[in-house]
Amino acid sequence: MSTYIINGGKKLEGEVKVSGSKNASLPILAACVLNNGITKLYNVPNIEDTKVMIEILKYLGCKVKKSNDKIIVDARKINKFEIPEELMRKMRSSVILAGALLGRIGKATFSYPGGCDIGARPIDLHLKAFENLGININKNTGYIICKCDKIEPNKINLDFPSVGATENAILASTLTSGTTVITNAAMEPEIVDLQEFLNKAGAKISGAGTNEITINGVANLKNVGYKIMPDRIEAGTLLCAGAITGGNITLKEVIPKNIAPVIEKLEECGCKIDIKKDEISLQAPKKLKATSIKTMPYPGFPTDLQAILASVLTVAKGTSIIVENIFENRYKYASELMRMGAKFTIEGRTAIIKGTRKLNGADVEATDLRGGAALLIAGLIAKGKTRINNIEYILRGYENIDIKLNMLGAKITKEV
Ligand code: EPZ
């Protein structure tokens, strides 16, 4: 397991380019299976999760070429339809391939993705959407075996606006001969990116970004090149790094409206934020002010930035309240921050943070992807040295985050 060593106390200054979105790249890489041809993707982040997704695509029979942020997927020879357990376990969001395989060949076998560090992560909504589309599901073995002669376009109402279930329903119904309507759909920007990609490849989908998405099935997709949207969670993470260090930073190649709720919270903390078309500049105050957040489905405050903003709030003046409404176990990072002197009280889904004057460097463990990023943010201002172990969690979702932060003046080294 590798380690980040951070010498805290440096103000971050300067500008940095945000990478392509992990959570848009994964469903769009899966969507390449729907094209019986060649797809070129640009701005794909070179992170562990996209590497695993590429490994699975190759296992299924795709030819995949990678050069920097460009990925070329040749999906003309899909010769498997089951996703191996060890790959499912490496990345639970590979369940998104099920919709693409069912849409392309009418079969998909995979194991229960299983819970992860932040919650049970059930897939009941995915399976219910598949059943609505006439897909037969056999769950008697440890595997989930899905098959159908033909996908039957239908209405699908999601009990909860699940991002993954919305994406899987879109993928499964793109290549049909009728109309599927998803209601109570997730409205995340990554779903808009998936729609834009599929429509550029010849699909006929509308409504992404609202809670009702209409898919008019088409016979097939065509070869296409597509640039992945910027990563809004990385953008929010970098803004929080600027805020906690009293810094003055500018992010390039971002979409400000995608992180509007995060910008609003950082302004409540006293940050001055200027927005240009694809740039965000943040000037942090000398002393941050406490605020409160409730995580919600988009366009509410994103659960993926809950831990990271919590880090900022540990040194804000006053008491902050956080309510985590999306995942049931997303405070594991708090005990690690407390080793650095943060003052947390966790009551169920609520965290109460009493701002403290400073944090102290300590040896801490990353507990999950975003919890690990929260420790990185805290280490930037902690007095002395902070060692973060198990940074593999962080490397799953952030491309060169240490290099980016060091370019802004941080002092982070990696110990393999
Ligand atoms: C996506 O996960 C993201 N991952 C997550 O980001 C993000 O936190 C989440 O959406 C919410 O925004 C990717 O896009 C790869 P959900 P997903 O289905 O699709 C419950 C990160 O850090 N639920 O919207 O798995 C579920 O338990 C990751 O980058 C069911 O009950 O999220 C959770 O409580 C973490 N049944 C809630 O819905 C289901 O069938 C939201 O889950 C599916 C979900």
Coordinates of C-alpha atoms and ligand atoms in Angstrom, one line a residue:
M1 CA 0.0 0.0 0.0
S2 CA 1.3 3.5 -0.9
T3 CA 1.5 6.6 1.3
Y4 CA 1.2 10.3 0.8
I5 CA 3.4 12.5 3.1
I6 CA 2.3 16.0 3.4
N7 CA 4.1 19.0 4.9
G8 CA 1.2 21.2 5.9
G9 CA 0.9 25.0 6.1
K10 CA 1.4 26.1 2.5
K11 CA -1.1 28.6 1.0
L12 CA -2.2 27.3 -2.4
E13 CA -1.8 29.8 -5.2
G14 CA -2.0 29.6 -9.0
E15 CA -4.1 27.8 -11.6
V16 CA -4.7 24.2 -12.5
K17 CA -6.6 22.2 -15.1
V18 CA -9.3 19.8 -14.0
S19 CA -9.2 16.3 -15.5
G20 CA -12.1 14.5 -17.2
S21 CA -14.9 13.1 -15.1
K22 CA -14.5 9.6 -13.6
N23 CA -18.3 9.3 -13.1
A24 CA -19.0 10.3 -16.7
S25 CA -16.2 8.2 -18.2
L26 CA -17.3 4.9 -16.6
P27 CA -20.9 4.8 -18.1
I28 CA -19.6 6.2 -21.4
L29 CA -16.9 3.5 -21.6
A30 CA -19.6 0.9 -20.9
A31 CA -21.8 2.5 -23.6
C32 CA -19.0 1.7 -26.2
V33 CA -20.3 -1.9 -26.0
L34 CA -23.5 -0.7 -27.7
N35 CA -21.6 0.4 -30.8
N36 CA -20.7 -2.5 -33.1
G37 CA -17.8 -0.4 -34.4
I38 CA -15.1 1.9 -33.1
T39 CA -15.5 4.7 -30.5
K40 CA -12.9 7.3 -29.7
L41 CA -13.1 9.0 -26.3
Y42 CA -11.0 12.1 -25.2
N43 CA -10.3 13.6 -21.8
V44 CA -10.7 10.2 -20.0
P45 CA -8.9 10.4 -16.7
N46 CA -6.0 7.9 -16.3
I47 CA -7.1 6.5 -12.9
E48 CA -7.6 3.1 -11.4
D49 CA -11.3 2.9 -12.0
T50 CA -11.0 3.7 -15.7
K51 CA -8.2 1.1 -16.0
V52 CA -10.4 -1.6 -14.4
M53 CA -13.3 -0.6 -16.8
I54 CA -10.9 -1.0 -19.8
E55 CA -9.7 -4.4 -18.4
I56 CA -13.3 -5.6 -18.3
L57 CA -14.0 -4.3 -21.9
K58 CA -11.0 -6.2 -23.1
Y59 CA -12.2 -9.3 -21.2
L60 CA -15.5 -9.1 -23.0
G61 CA -13.7 -9.1 -26.4
C62 CA -13.2 -5.4 -27.1
K63 CA -9.9 -4.1 -28.5
V64 CA -8.9 -1.1 -26.5
K65 CA -6.0 1.3 -27.3
K66 CA -5.0 4.0 -24.9
S67 CA -2.7 7.0 -25.5
N68 CA -2.7 9.6 -22.7
D69 CA -6.3 10.7 -22.3
K70 CA -7.5 9.2 -25.6
I71 CA -9.2 5.8 -25.5
I72 CA -10.1 3.9 -28.7
V73 CA -12.6 1.1 -28.2
D74 CA -13.3 -1.4 -31.0
A75 CA -16.4 -3.3 -29.8
R76 CA -17.0 -5.3 -33.1
K77 CA -16.1 -8.6 -31.4
I78 CA -17.9 -8.9 -28.1
N79 CA -17.5 -12.6 -27.4
K80 CA -18.4 -12.8 -23.7
F81 CA -21.4 -11.6 -21.6
E82 CA -20.4 -12.4 -18.1
I83 CA -18.4 -10.0 -15.9
P84 CA -15.9 -12.0 -13.8
E85 CA -16.4 -11.8 -10.0
E86 CA -12.8 -10.5 -9.3
L87 CA -13.3 -7.6 -11.7
M88 CA -16.8 -6.9 -10.2
R89 CA -15.2 -6.8 -6.8
K90 CA -12.4 -4.4 -8.0
M91 CA -15.0 -1.9 -9.1
R92 CA -18.7 -2.2 -8.1
S93 CA -19.8 0.3 -10.7
S94 CA -18.9 -2.2 -13.4
V95 CA -22.6 -3.2 -12.9
I96 CA -23.2 -0.5 -15.5
L97 CA -21.9 -2.9 -18.2
A98 CA -25.0 -5.1 -17.7
G99 CA -27.3 -2.6 -19.4
A100 CA -24.9 -2.2 -22.3
L101 CA -24.5 -6.0 -22.7
L102 CA -28.2 -6.5 -22.5
G103 CA -28.8 -3.7 -25.1
R104 CA -26.2 -5.2 -27.4
I105 CA -26.6 -9.0 -27.1
G106 CA -29.5 -9.6 -24.7
K107 CA -27.4 -11.4 -22.1
A108 CA -25.4 -10.3 -19.0
T109 CA -24.2 -12.3 -16.1
F110 CA -22.5 -10.7 -13.1
S111 CA -22.1 -11.2 -9.4
Y112 CA -23.7 -8.9 -6.8
P113 CA -21.4 -5.9 -6.7
G114 CA -21.5 -6.1 -2.9
G115 CA -21.2 -3.3 -0.5
C116 CA -18.3 -1.0 -0.3
D117 CA -16.7 1.4 2.2
I118 CA -19.7 3.8 2.2
G119 CA -22.7 1.6 2.3
A120 CA -24.6 -1.6 1.2
R121 CA -24.9 -0.3 -2.4
P122 CA -27.9 -2.5 -3.4
I123 CA -28.8 -2.8 -7.1
D124 CA -32.6 -3.6 -6.6
L125 CA -33.5 -0.5 -8.7
H126 CA -31.2 -1.6 -11.6
L127 CA -32.8 -5.1 -11.6
K128 CA -36.4 -3.6 -11.3
A129 CA -35.6 -1.4 -14.3
F130 CA -34.4 -4.4 -16.3
E131 CA -37.5 -6.4 -15.4
N132 CA -39.6 -3.5 -16.7
L133 CA -37.8 -3.9 -20.0
G134 CA -38.8 -7.6 -20.2
I135 CA -35.5 -8.9 -19.1
N136 CA -35.6 -12.2 -17.3
I137 CA -33.5 -12.2 -14.1
N138 CA -32.3 -15.3 -12.3
K139 CA -30.7 -14.6 -8.9
N140 CA -30.6 -18.1 -7.5
T141 CA -26.9 -18.7 -7.8
G142 CA -24.3 -16.3 -6.4
Y143 CA -24.5 -14.7 -9.9
I144 CA -27.2 -12.6 -11.4
I145 CA -28.1 -14.0 -14.8
C146 CA -30.0 -11.6 -17.1
K147 CA -31.3 -12.5 -20.5
C148 CA -34.0 -11.6 -23.0
D149 CA -34.8 -12.3 -26.6
K150 CA -35.7 -8.7 -27.2
I151 CA -35.7 -5.7 -24.9
E152 CA -39.3 -4.5 -24.6
P153 CA -39.5 -0.6 -24.4
N154 CA -41.6 0.5 -21.4
K155 CA -42.2 3.0 -18.8
I156 CA -39.7 2.8 -15.8
N157 CA -40.4 4.7 -12.6
L158 CA -37.4 4.6 -10.2
D159 CA -38.3 4.5 -6.5
F160 CA -35.2 6.6 -5.9
P161 CA -33.3 8.8 -8.5
S162 CA -30.4 6.3 -8.6
V163 CA -27.6 7.5 -10.9
G164 CA -26.5 4.0 -11.8
A165 CA -30.0 2.6 -12.3
T166 CA -30.8 5.6 -14.5
E167 CA -27.7 5.0 -16.6
N168 CA -28.3 1.2 -16.8
A169 CA -31.9 1.8 -17.9
I170 CA -30.7 4.2 -20.7
L171 CA -28.0 1.7 -21.9
A172 CA -30.4 -1.2 -22.0
S173 CA -33.1 0.7 -24.0
T174 CA -30.9 2.6 -26.5
L175 CA -31.0 -0.1 -29.2
T176 CA -34.7 -1.1 -29.3
S177 CA -37.6 -0.5 -31.7
G178 CA -39.7 1.6 -29.4
T179 CA -39.9 4.3 -26.7
T180 CA -38.8 3.9 -23.1
V181 CA -39.6 6.7 -20.5
I182 CA -37.7 6.8 -17.2
T183 CA -39.5 8.8 -14.5
N184 CA -37.9 10.0 -11.2
A185 CA -34.6 9.7 -13.1
A186 CA -31.4 11.0 -11.6
M187 CA -30.5 14.4 -12.9
E188 CA -26.7 14.4 -12.4
P189 CA -24.5 16.1 -15.1
E190 CA -22.8 12.8 -15.8
I191 CA -26.2 11.5 -17.1
V192 CA -26.4 14.5 -19.5
D193 CA -22.9 13.6 -20.7
L194 CA -24.0 10.0 -21.3
Q195 CA -27.0 11.3 -23.3
E196 CA -24.8 13.7 -25.3
F197 CA -22.4 10.9 -26.1
L198 CA -25.1 8.4 -27.2
N199 CA -26.9 11.0 -29.3
K200 CA -23.7 11.9 -31.1
A201 CA -23.4 8.2 -31.9
G202 CA -26.9 8.2 -33.4
A203 CA -29.1 7.5 -30.4
K204 CA -32.4 9.4 -29.8
I205 CA -32.5 10.3 -26.1
S206 CA -33.9 13.5 -24.5
G207 CA -34.6 14.8 -21.0
A208 CA -31.3 14.0 -19.3
G209 CA -30.7 16.6 -16.6
T210 CA -34.5 16.5 -15.8
N211 CA -36.3 13.7 -13.9
E212 CA -37.9 12.4 -17.0
I213 CA -35.8 10.8 -19.8
T214 CA -37.2 9.5 -23.1
I215 CA -35.3 7.0 -25.1
N216 CA -36.5 6.4 -28.7
G217 CA -34.7 3.2 -29.6
V218 CA -32.6 3.0 -32.7
A219 CA -31.3 0.0 -34.7
N220 CA -27.6 0.7 -34.1
L221 CA -25.0 3.3 -33.2
K222 CA -22.3 4.7 -35.4
N223 CA -18.6 5.4 -34.9
V224 CA -18.0 8.6 -33.0
G225 CA -15.4 10.7 -31.2
Y226 CA -16.4 12.3 -27.9
K227 CA -14.8 14.5 -25.2
I228 CA -15.7 13.6 -21.6
M229 CA -17.0 16.4 -19.4
P230 CA -14.7 17.8 -16.7
D231 CA -14.8 16.1 -13.3
R232 CA -17.0 18.3 -11.0
I233 CA -16.0 16.4 -7.9
E234 CA -12.3 16.9 -8.5
A235 CA -13.1 20.6 -9.2
G236 CA -14.9 20.8 -5.8
T237 CA -12.0 19.0 -4.1
L238 CA -9.5 21.5 -5.5
L239 CA -11.6 24.5 -4.5
C240 CA -11.8 23.1 -0.9
A241 CA -8.0 22.7 -1.0
G242 CA -7.7 26.4 -1.9
A243 CA -10.3 27.3 0.8
I244 CA -8.7 25.4 3.7
T245 CA -5.2 26.8 3.0
G246 CA -6.3 30.4 2.8
G247 CA -5.2 30.3 -0.8
N248 CA -6.0 32.0 -4.1
I249 CA -6.5 29.5 -7.0
T250 CA -8.1 29.3 -10.4
L251 CA -9.5 26.1 -12.0
K252 CA -9.4 25.8 -15.8
E253 CA -11.7 23.7 -18.0
V254 CA -14.6 23.3 -15.5
I255 CA -18.3 23.8 -15.8
P256 CA -19.2 26.1 -12.9
K257 CA -23.0 25.3 -12.9
N258 CA -22.2 21.6 -12.2
I259 CA -20.9 22.5 -8.8
A260 CA -23.2 25.5 -8.0
P261 CA -24.2 24.1 -4.5
V262 CA -20.5 23.7 -3.6
I263 CA -19.6 27.2 -4.7
E264 CA -22.6 28.5 -2.6
K265 CA -21.3 26.7 0.5
L266 CA -17.8 27.9 0.1
E267 CA -19.1 31.5 -0.3
E268 CA -21.1 31.0 2.9
C269 CA -17.7 30.0 4.5
G270 CA -16.4 33.4 3.4
C271 CA -14.6 32.6 0.1
K272 CA -14.8 35.0 -2.7
I273 CA -15.5 33.1 -5.9
D274 CA -15.4 34.5 -9.5
I275 CA -16.8 32.5 -12.4
K276 CA -16.0 32.7 -16.0
K277 CA -17.3 30.4 -18.8
D278 CA -15.0 27.5 -18.0
E279 CA -13.0 28.9 -15.1
I280 CA -13.6 29.3 -11.4
S281 CA -11.4 31.5 -9.2
L282 CA -11.4 31.3 -5.4
Q283 CA -9.9 33.7 -2.9
A284 CA -10.1 32.3 0.6
P285 CA -10.7 34.5 3.7
K286 CA -8.2 34.7 6.6
K287 CA -10.7 32.7 8.8
L288 CA -13.4 30.5 7.4
K289 CA -16.9 30.6 8.8
A290 CA -18.9 27.5 9.8
T291 CA -21.9 26.5 7.6
S292 CA -24.2 23.5 7.3
I293 CA -24.9 21.0 4.5
K294 CA -27.4 18.4 3.6
T295 CA -26.4 16.0 0.8
M296 CA -29.1 15.4 -1.8
P297 CA -29.4 14.1 -5.3
Y298 CA -28.4 16.6 -8.0
P299 CA -28.9 19.6 -8.0
G300 CA -28.5 19.4 -4.2
F301 CA -25.2 19.3 -2.5
P302 CA -23.3 16.2 -3.8
T303 CA -22.6 13.4 -1.4
D304 CA -19.2 12.9 -3.0
L305 CA -18.0 16.3 -1.6
Q306 CA -19.4 15.8 1.9
A307 CA -16.2 14.5 3.4
I308 CA -14.1 17.0 1.6
L309 CA -16.1 20.0 2.7
A310 CA -16.2 18.5 6.2
S311 CA -12.4 18.8 6.3
V312 CA -12.6 22.5 5.5
L313 CA -15.2 23.0 8.3
T314 CA -13.0 21.4 10.9
V315 CA -11.0 24.7 11.0
A316 CA -13.9 27.1 10.4
K317 CA -15.0 29.5 13.1
G318 CA -18.2 28.1 14.7
T319 CA -20.1 24.8 14.7
S320 CA -21.2 23.1 11.4
I321 CA -23.9 20.5 10.9
I322 CA -23.7 17.9 8.1
V323 CA -26.6 15.6 7.2
E324 CA -25.7 12.7 4.8
N325 CA -28.9 11.7 3.1
I326 CA -27.6 9.5 0.3
F327 CA -25.2 6.8 1.8
E328 CA -25.6 5.2 5.2
N329 CA -21.9 4.9 6.1
R330 CA -20.1 7.9 4.8
Y331 CA -18.4 9.3 8.0
K332 CA -15.6 6.7 8.3
Y333 CA -13.1 9.4 7.6
A334 CA -14.2 11.4 10.7
S335 CA -12.2 9.2 13.2
E336 CA -9.1 9.8 11.1
L337 CA -9.6 13.5 11.1
M338 CA -10.1 13.4 14.9
R339 CA -6.6 12.0 15.1
M340 CA -5.5 15.3 13.6
G341 CA -7.4 17.3 16.2
A342 CA -10.7 17.7 14.5
K343 CA -13.8 17.9 16.7
F344 CA -16.6 15.6 15.4
T345 CA -19.7 14.2 17.0
I346 CA -21.5 11.7 14.8
E347 CA -25.2 10.9 15.5
G348 CA -26.5 8.5 12.8
R349 CA -26.6 10.5 9.5
T350 CA -25.7 13.7 11.2
A351 CA -22.2 15.0 11.9
I352 CA -21.6 18.0 14.2
I353 CA -18.2 19.7 13.7
K354 CA -16.9 22.2 16.2
G355 CA -14.3 24.4 14.4
T356 CA -10.8 24.2 15.9
R357 CA -8.0 26.7 15.6
K358 CA -5.7 24.2 13.9
L359 CA -5.1 20.6 12.9
N360 CA -1.9 18.6 13.7
G361 CA -0.1 16.3 11.4
A362 CA -0.6 12.6 12.1
D363 CA -0.5 9.1 10.7
V364 CA -3.9 8.4 9.2
E365 CA -5.6 5.8 6.9
A366 CA -7.7 6.5 3.9
T367 CA -11.0 4.6 4.4
D368 CA -12.5 5.2 1.0
L369 CA -12.1 7.3 -2.1
R370 CA -13.6 10.6 -0.9
G371 CA -12.7 10.0 2.7
G372 CA -9.1 9.7 1.6
A373 CA -9.4 13.0 -0.3
A374 CA -10.7 14.6 2.9
L375 CA -7.5 13.6 4.7
L376 CA -5.4 15.0 1.9
I377 CA -7.2 18.3 2.2
A378 CA -6.7 18.3 6.0
G379 CA -3.0 17.5 5.7
L380 CA -2.5 20.6 3.6
I381 CA -3.0 22.8 6.6
A382 CA -2.2 20.5 9.5
K383 CA 0.8 21.6 11.5
G384 CA 3.8 19.4 10.6
K385 CA 3.8 16.2 8.7
T386 CA 0.8 14.0 7.8
R387 CA 1.1 10.5 6.5
I388 CA -1.9 9.1 4.7
N389 CA -1.7 5.3 4.2
N390 CA -3.8 3.2 1.7
I391 CA -3.8 6.0 -0.9
E392 CA -4.9 3.4 -3.5
Y393 CA -8.4 4.5 -2.5
I394 CA -7.6 8.1 -3.6
L395 CA -5.8 6.9 -6.8
R396 CA -9.1 5.3 -7.9
G397 CA -10.8 8.6 -8.5
Y398 CA -8.2 11.4 -8.8
E399 CA -5.7 11.7 -11.6
N400 CA -2.3 13.1 -10.4
I401 CA -3.9 14.9 -7.5
D402 CA -0.6 15.2 -5.7
I403 CA 1.1 16.7 -8.8
K404 CA -1.8 19.2 -9.2
L405 CA -1.7 20.3 -5.5
N406 CA 2.1 20.6 -5.6
M407 CA 1.8 22.8 -8.7
L408 CA -0.3 25.1 -6.5
G409 CA 2.4 25.1 -3.8
A410 CA 1.6 22.1 -1.6
K411 CA 4.4 19.8 -0.4
I412 CA 3.3 16.3 -1.0
T413 CA 5.5 13.3 -1.6
K414 CA 4.4 9.7 -2.5
E415 CA 6.0 6.7 -0.8
V416 CA 5.3 3.5 -2.7
Ligands
EPZ1 C1 -23.0 7.1 -8.4 O1 -23.0 5.9 -7.6 C2 -21.5 7.6 -8.2 N1 -20.6 6.6 -8.8 C3 -21.2 7.8 -6.8 O2 -19.8 8.3 -6.7 C4 -22.1 8.9 -6.2 O3 -21.9 9.0 -4.8 C5 -23.6 8.4 -6.4 O4 -23.8 8.1 -7.8 C6 -24.6 9.4 -5.9 O5 -24.4 10.6 -6.6 C7 -20.5 6.6 -10.2 O6 -21.1 7.3 -10.9 C8 -19.5 5.6 -10.7 P1 -26.9 5.8 -6.6 P2 -24.3 5.0 -7.7 O7 -27.4 4.6 -7.3 O8 -24.9 5.0 -9.0 C9 -29.3 3.6 -3.2 C10 -17.6 8.5 -6.0 O9 -17.1 8.7 -4.9 N2 -29.6 2.6 -4.2 O10 -27.4 7.1 -7.1 O11 -24.0 3.7 -7.1 C11 -27.9 3.6 -2.8 O12 -27.7 2.6 -1.8 C12 -18.8 7.5 -6.1 O13 -17.2 8.9 -7.1 C13 -30.6 1.6 -4.0 O14 -31.1 1.6 -2.9 O15 -25.3 5.8 -6.7 C14 -27.6 4.9 -2.3 O16 -28.1 5.0 -1.0 C15 -19.3 7.0 -4.7 N3 -30.8 0.7 -4.9 C16 -28.5 5.8 -3.2 O17 -29.4 4.9 -3.8 C17 -30.2 0.7 -6.1 O18 -30.5 -0.2 -7.0 C18 -27.7 6.5 -4.3 O19 -27.1 5.6 -5.1 C19 -29.3 1.7 -6.4 C20 -29.0 2.7 -5.4

